Coordinates of C-alpha atoms in Angstrom, one line a residue:
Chain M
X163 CA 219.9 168.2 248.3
X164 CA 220.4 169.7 251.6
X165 CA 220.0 173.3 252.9
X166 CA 224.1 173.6 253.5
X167 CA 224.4 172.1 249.6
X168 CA 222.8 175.4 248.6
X169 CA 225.8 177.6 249.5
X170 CA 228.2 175.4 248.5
X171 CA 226.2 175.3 244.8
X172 CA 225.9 179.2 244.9
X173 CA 229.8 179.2 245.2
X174 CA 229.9 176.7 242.4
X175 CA 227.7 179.0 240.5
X176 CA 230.3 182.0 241.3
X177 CA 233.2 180.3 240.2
X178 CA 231.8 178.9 236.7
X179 CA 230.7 182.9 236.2
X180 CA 234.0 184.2 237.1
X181 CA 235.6 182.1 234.0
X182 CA 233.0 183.7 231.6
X183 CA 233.1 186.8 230.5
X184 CA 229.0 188.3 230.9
X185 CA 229.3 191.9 229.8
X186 CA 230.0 191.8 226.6
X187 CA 230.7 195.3 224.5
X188 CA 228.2 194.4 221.8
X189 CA 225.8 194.9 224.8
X190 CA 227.1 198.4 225.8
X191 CA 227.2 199.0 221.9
X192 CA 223.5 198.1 221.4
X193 CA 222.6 200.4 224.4
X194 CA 224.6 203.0 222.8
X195 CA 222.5 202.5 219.6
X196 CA 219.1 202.6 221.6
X197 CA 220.4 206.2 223.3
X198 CA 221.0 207.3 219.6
X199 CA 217.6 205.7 218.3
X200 CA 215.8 207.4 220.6
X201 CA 217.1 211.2 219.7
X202 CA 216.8 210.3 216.2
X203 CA 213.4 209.0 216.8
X204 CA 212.7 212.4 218.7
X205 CA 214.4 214.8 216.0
X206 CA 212.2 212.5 213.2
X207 CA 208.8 213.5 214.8
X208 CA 209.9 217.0 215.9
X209 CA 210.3 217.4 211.9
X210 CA 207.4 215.9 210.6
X211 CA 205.3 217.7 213.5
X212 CA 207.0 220.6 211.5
X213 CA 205.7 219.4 208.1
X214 CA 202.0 218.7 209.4
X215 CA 201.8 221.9 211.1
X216 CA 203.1 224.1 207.9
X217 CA 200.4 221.9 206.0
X218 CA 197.5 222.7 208.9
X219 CA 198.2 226.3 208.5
X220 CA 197.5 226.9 204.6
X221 CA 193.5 225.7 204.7
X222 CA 193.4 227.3 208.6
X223 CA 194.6 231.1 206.8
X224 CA 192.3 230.8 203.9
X225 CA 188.9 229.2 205.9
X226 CA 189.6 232.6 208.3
X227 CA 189.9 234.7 205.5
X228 CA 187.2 233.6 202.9
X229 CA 184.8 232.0 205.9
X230 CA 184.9 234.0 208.7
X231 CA 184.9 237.8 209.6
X232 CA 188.4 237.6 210.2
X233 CA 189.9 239.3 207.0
X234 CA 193.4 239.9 206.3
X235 CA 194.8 242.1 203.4
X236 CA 195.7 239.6 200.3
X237 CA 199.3 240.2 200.0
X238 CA 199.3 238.8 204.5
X239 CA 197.9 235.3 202.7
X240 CA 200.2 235.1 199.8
X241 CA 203.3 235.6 202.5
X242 CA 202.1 233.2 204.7
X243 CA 200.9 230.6 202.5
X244 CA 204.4 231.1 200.7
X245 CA 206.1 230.5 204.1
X246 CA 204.4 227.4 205.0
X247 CA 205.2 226.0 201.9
X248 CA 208.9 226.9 201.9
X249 CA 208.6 225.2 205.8
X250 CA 206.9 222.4 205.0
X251 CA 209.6 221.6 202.2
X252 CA 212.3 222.4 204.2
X253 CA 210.7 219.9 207.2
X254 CA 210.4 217.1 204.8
X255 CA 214.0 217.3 203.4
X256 CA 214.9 217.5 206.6
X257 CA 213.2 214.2 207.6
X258 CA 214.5 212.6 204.6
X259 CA 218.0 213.6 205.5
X260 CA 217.2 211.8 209.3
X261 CA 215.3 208.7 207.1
X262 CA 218.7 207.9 205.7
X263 CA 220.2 207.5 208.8
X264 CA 220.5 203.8 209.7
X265 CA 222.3 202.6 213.0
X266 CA 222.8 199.3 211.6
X267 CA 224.6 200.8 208.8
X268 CA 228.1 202.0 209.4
X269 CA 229.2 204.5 211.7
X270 CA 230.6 206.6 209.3
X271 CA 228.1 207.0 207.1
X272 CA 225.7 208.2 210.3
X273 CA 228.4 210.4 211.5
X274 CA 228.4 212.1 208.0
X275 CA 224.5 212.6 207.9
X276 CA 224.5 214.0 211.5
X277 CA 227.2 216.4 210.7
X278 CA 225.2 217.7 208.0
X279 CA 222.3 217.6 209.9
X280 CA 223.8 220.1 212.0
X281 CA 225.0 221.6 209.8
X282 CA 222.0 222.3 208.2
X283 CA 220.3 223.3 211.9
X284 CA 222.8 225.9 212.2
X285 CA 222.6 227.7 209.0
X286 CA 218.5 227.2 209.3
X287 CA 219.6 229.5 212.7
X288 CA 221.3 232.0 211.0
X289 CA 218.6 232.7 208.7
X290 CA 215.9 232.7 211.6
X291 CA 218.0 235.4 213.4
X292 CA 218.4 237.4 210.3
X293 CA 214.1 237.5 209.8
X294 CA 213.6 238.0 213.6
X295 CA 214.6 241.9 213.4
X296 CA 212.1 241.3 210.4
X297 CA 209.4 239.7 212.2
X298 CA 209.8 242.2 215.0
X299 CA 210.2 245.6 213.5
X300 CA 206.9 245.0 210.7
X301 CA 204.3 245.0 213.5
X302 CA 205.8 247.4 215.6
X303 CA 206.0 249.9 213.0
X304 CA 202.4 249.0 211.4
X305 CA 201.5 249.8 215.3
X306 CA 203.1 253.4 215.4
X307 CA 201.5 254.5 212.1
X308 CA 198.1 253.2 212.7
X309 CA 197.6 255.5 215.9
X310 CA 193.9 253.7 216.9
X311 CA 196.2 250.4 217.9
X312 CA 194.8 249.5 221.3
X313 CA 196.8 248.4 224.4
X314 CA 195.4 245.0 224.1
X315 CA 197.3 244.4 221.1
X316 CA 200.5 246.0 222.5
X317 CA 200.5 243.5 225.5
X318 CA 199.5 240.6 222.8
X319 CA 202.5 241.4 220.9
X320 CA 204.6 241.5 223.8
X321 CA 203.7 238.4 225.2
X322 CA 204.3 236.9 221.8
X323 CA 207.5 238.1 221.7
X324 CA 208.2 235.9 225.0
X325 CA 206.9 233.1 224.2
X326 CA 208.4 233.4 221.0
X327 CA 212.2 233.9 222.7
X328 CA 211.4 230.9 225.1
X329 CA 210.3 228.7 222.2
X330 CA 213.4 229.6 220.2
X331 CA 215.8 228.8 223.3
X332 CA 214.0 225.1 223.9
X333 CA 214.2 225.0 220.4
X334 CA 217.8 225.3 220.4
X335 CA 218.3 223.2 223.7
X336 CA 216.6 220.7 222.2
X337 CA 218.3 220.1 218.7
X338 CA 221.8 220.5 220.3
X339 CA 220.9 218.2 222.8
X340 CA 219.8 215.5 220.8
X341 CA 222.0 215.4 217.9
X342 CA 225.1 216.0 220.8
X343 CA 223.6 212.9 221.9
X344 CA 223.5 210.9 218.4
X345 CA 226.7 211.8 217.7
X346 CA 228.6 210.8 221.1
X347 CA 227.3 207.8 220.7
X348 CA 228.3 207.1 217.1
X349 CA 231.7 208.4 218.5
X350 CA 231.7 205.8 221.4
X351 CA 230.7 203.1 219.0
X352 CA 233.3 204.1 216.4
X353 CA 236.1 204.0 219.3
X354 CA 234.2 200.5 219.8
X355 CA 235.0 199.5 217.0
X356 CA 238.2 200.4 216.4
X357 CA 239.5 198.8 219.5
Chain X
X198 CA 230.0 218.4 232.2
X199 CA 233.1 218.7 229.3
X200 CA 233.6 215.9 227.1
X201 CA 236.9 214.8 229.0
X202 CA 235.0 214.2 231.9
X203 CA 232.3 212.3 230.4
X204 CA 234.9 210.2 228.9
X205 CA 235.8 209.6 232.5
X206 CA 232.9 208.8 233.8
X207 CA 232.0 206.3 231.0
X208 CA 235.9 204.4 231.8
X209 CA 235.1 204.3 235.4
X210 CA 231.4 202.8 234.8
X211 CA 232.4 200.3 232.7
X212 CA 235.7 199.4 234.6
X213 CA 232.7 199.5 237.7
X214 CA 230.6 196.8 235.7
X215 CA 233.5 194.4 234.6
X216 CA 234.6 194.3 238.0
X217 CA 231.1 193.3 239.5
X218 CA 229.0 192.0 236.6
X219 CA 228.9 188.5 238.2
X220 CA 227.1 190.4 240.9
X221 CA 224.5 191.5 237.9
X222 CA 224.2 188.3 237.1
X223 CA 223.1 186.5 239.8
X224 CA 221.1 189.2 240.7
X225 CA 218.9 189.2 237.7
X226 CA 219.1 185.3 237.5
X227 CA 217.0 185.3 240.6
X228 CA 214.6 187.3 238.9
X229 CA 214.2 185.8 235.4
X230 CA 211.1 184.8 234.8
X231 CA 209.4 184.3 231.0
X232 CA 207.8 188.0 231.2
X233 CA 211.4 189.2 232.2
X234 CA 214.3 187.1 230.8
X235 CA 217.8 187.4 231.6
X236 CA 218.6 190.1 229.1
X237 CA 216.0 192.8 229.4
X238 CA 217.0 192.6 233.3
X239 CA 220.3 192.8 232.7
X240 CA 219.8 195.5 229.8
X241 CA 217.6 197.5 232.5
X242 CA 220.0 197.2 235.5
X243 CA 223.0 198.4 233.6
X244 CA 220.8 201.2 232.1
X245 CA 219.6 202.5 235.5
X246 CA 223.2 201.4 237.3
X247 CA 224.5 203.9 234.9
X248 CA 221.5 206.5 235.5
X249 CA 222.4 206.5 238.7
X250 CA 226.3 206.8 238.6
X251 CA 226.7 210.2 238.5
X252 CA 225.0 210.7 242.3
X253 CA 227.1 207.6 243.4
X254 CA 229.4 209.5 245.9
X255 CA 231.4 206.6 247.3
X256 CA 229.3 206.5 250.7
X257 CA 229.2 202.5 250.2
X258 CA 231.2 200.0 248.0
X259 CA 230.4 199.3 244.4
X260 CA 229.6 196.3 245.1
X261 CA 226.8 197.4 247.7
X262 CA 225.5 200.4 245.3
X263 CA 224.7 197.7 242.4
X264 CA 223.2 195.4 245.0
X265 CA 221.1 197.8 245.3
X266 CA 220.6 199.3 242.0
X267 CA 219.7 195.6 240.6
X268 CA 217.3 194.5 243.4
X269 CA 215.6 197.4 242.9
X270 CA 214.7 197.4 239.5
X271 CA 214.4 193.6 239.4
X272 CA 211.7 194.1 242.4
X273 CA 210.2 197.3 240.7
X274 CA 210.2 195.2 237.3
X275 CA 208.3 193.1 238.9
X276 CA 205.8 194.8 240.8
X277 CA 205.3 197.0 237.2
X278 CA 204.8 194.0 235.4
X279 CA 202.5 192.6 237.5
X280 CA 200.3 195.9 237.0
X281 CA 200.6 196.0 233.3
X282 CA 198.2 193.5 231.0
X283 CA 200.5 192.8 228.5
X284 CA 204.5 193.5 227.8
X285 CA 205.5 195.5 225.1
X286 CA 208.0 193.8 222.7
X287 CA 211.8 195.0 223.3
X288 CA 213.1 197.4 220.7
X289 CA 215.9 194.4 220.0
X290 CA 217.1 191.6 221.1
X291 CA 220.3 191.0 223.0
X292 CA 222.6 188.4 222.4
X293 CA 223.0 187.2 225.9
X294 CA 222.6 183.6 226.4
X295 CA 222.8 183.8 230.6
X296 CA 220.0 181.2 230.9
X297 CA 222.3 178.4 232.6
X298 CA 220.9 176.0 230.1
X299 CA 224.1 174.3 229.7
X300 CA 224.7 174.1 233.9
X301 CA 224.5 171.7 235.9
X302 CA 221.4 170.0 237.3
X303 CA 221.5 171.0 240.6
X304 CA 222.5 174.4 239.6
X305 CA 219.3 174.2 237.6
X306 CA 217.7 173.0 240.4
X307 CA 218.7 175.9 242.7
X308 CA 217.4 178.8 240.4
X309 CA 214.2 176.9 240.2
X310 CA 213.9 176.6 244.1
X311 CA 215.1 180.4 244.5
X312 CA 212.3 182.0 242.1
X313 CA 209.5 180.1 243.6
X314 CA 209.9 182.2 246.5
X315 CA 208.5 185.9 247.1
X316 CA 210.2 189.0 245.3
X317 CA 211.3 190.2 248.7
X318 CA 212.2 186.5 250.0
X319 CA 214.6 185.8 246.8
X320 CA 216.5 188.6 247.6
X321 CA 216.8 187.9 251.1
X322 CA 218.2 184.0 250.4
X323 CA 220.3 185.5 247.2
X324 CA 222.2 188.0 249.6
X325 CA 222.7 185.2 252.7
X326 CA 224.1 183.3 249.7
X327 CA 226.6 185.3 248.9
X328 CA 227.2 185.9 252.5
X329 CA 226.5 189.0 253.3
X330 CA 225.9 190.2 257.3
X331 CA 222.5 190.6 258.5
X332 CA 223.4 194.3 258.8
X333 CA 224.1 194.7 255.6
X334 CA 221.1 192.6 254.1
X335 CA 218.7 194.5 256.4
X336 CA 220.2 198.1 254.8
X337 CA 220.0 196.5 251.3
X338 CA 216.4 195.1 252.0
X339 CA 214.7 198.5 254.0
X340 CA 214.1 195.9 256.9
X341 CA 215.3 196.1 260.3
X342 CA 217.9 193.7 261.4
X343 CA 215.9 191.5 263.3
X344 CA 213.1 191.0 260.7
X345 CA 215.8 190.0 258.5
X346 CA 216.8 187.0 260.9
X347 CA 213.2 186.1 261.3
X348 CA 212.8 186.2 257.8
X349 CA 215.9 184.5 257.0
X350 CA 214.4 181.7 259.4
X351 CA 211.4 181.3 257.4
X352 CA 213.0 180.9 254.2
X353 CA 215.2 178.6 255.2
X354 CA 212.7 176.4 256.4
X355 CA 210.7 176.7 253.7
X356 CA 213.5 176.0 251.2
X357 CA 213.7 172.9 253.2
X358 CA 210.2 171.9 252.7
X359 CA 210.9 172.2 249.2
X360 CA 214.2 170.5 249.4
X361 CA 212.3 167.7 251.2
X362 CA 209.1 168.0 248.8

């Protein structure tokens, strides 16, 4: 073989790739499913982050009230050990809802889960913004009536409040982001598949 | 970005990649090696062809932007794999069956010459094989003009050492 055969095979090489056809949609299809595994895989953890947390919190509340000097009045641990249990079931459904998604099941079947995914996410809103005035208006009125509340504990609660509002926008950002994402591409693949 | 417009974009990308996806191809087939075969390179160059797409602003030809696109994340696939002690397994498995198996000896025999050269080097001979100007090789590369003819040189000489071998 000679240095000039090279082109001549690099042209024969072009011409035997023009008759085949190399991108083939099952490939864009399977990238599509990755982009979707990925959010789900994201939206899975966030949930069961969710679950482990709620479970953390229980023995944390009752080690700083039966351990330490840190007291809190007895009705404080029933409400929040009655939260975290409500949260932590809620998580867990919610991760069992996102379990039964499959990508290598049919579209529609995923499409119907994410939709009620959502679905669920925005009513799970609703009822957040209906306990924030809640969450907000208890301390500061515990504050006002007990007049030897120090500054230290205004700026705490302050700062809470911000982080709080920041958390709940990434929060939001990051579940319409993600199942936006799940969904397009079920969407794309559907349209896929029905071409 | 509205929906329609994604929709758009998604048409003209994959109208894009039809239209030069023998480009991919020979691209990557340079590259293949047993740590990167055919299909995770052509799985990643699509992936970041289409990262990229939105800041593609028509400066230079499509065919030039995934020249580009695909020599730099076969080089960069490279270099990273080189770094890294062991390669994760791929999420899944494409179906591609690029690996000219069924070609031609000499075809065979071309790839085999190709990717014994350096990362930089097989890119230099790929884009003199498909004909491209020293000018537009040295903008594709980062080199300047005349390193590309020196280089070019070299190659060529060495290929026909090998050739000769």
């Amino acid at each position: 073989m000679e240095l000039e055969d090279l082109k001549s095979m690099w042209t024969s090489v072009d011409e035997r790739l023009k008759k085949q056809e190399l991108l083939k949609e099952s490939i864009i299809r399977k990238m599509m499913r990755e982009k979707s595994s990925k959010s789900l895989d994201r939206l899975r953890g966030f949930e069961a982050l969710g679950a482990a947390v709620s479970l953390f919190v229980i023995p944390l509340i009752i080690y700083l009230n039966y351990f330490t000097r840190f007291h809190m009045h007895q009705s404080v641990i029933y409400i929040v050990v009655a939260v975290c249990v409500i949260v932590m079931v809620w998580q867990i459904v919610k991760v069992g809802l996102l379990q039964k998604m499959d990508f290598m099941k049919s579209i529609n079947s995923n499409l119907l889960q994410v939709n009620r995914y959502n679905v669920w996410i925005k009513r799970e809103r609703i009822i957040l913004l209906l306990t924030i005035p809640v969450i907000l208006c208890l301390p500061i009125w515990l504050f006002v009536n007990i007049h030897a509340v120090k500054a230290l504990q205004w700026v705490i609660f302050v700062c809470g409040t911000i982080f709080g509002a920041l958390a709940g926008y990434y929060l939001y950002n990051f579940y319409n982001r993600h199942i936006d994402s799940i969904r397009q591409s079920l969407e794309d693949l559907k349209e896929l598949e029905e071409k | 970005m509205n929906r329609q417009n994604q929709e758009e974009q998604e048409r003209d990308f994959i109208r894009m990649i039809k239209e030069n996806e023998r480009v991919i191809y020979k691209v990557c087939s340079v590259y293949v090696s047993e740590e990167f075969p055919m299909e995770d390179l052509y799985q990643e160059t699509v992936l970041n062809l289409w990262k990229a797409f939105p800041r593609f602003r028509n400066e230079s030809s499509y065919s030039t932007y995934i020249y580009r696109v695909a020599l730099n994340t076969c080089i960069s696939g490279i270099r990273r794999e080189k770094r890294r002690p062991k390669k994760a397994p791929l999420s899944f498995s494409a179906e591609l069956t690029f690996e000219p198996d069924n070609m031609e000896e000499n075809i065979r025999e071309l790839y085999r010459l190709i990717r014994q050269l350096k990362t930089l080097e097989r890119a230099i001979i790929l884009l003199w094989l498909e004909e491209k100007p020293y000018q537009e090789i040295a903008e594709l590369t980062g080199l300047s003009r005349n390193n590309v003819a020196t280089k070019l040189k070299r190659i060529r000489e060495k290929l026909k050492v090998m050739l000769n071998y």
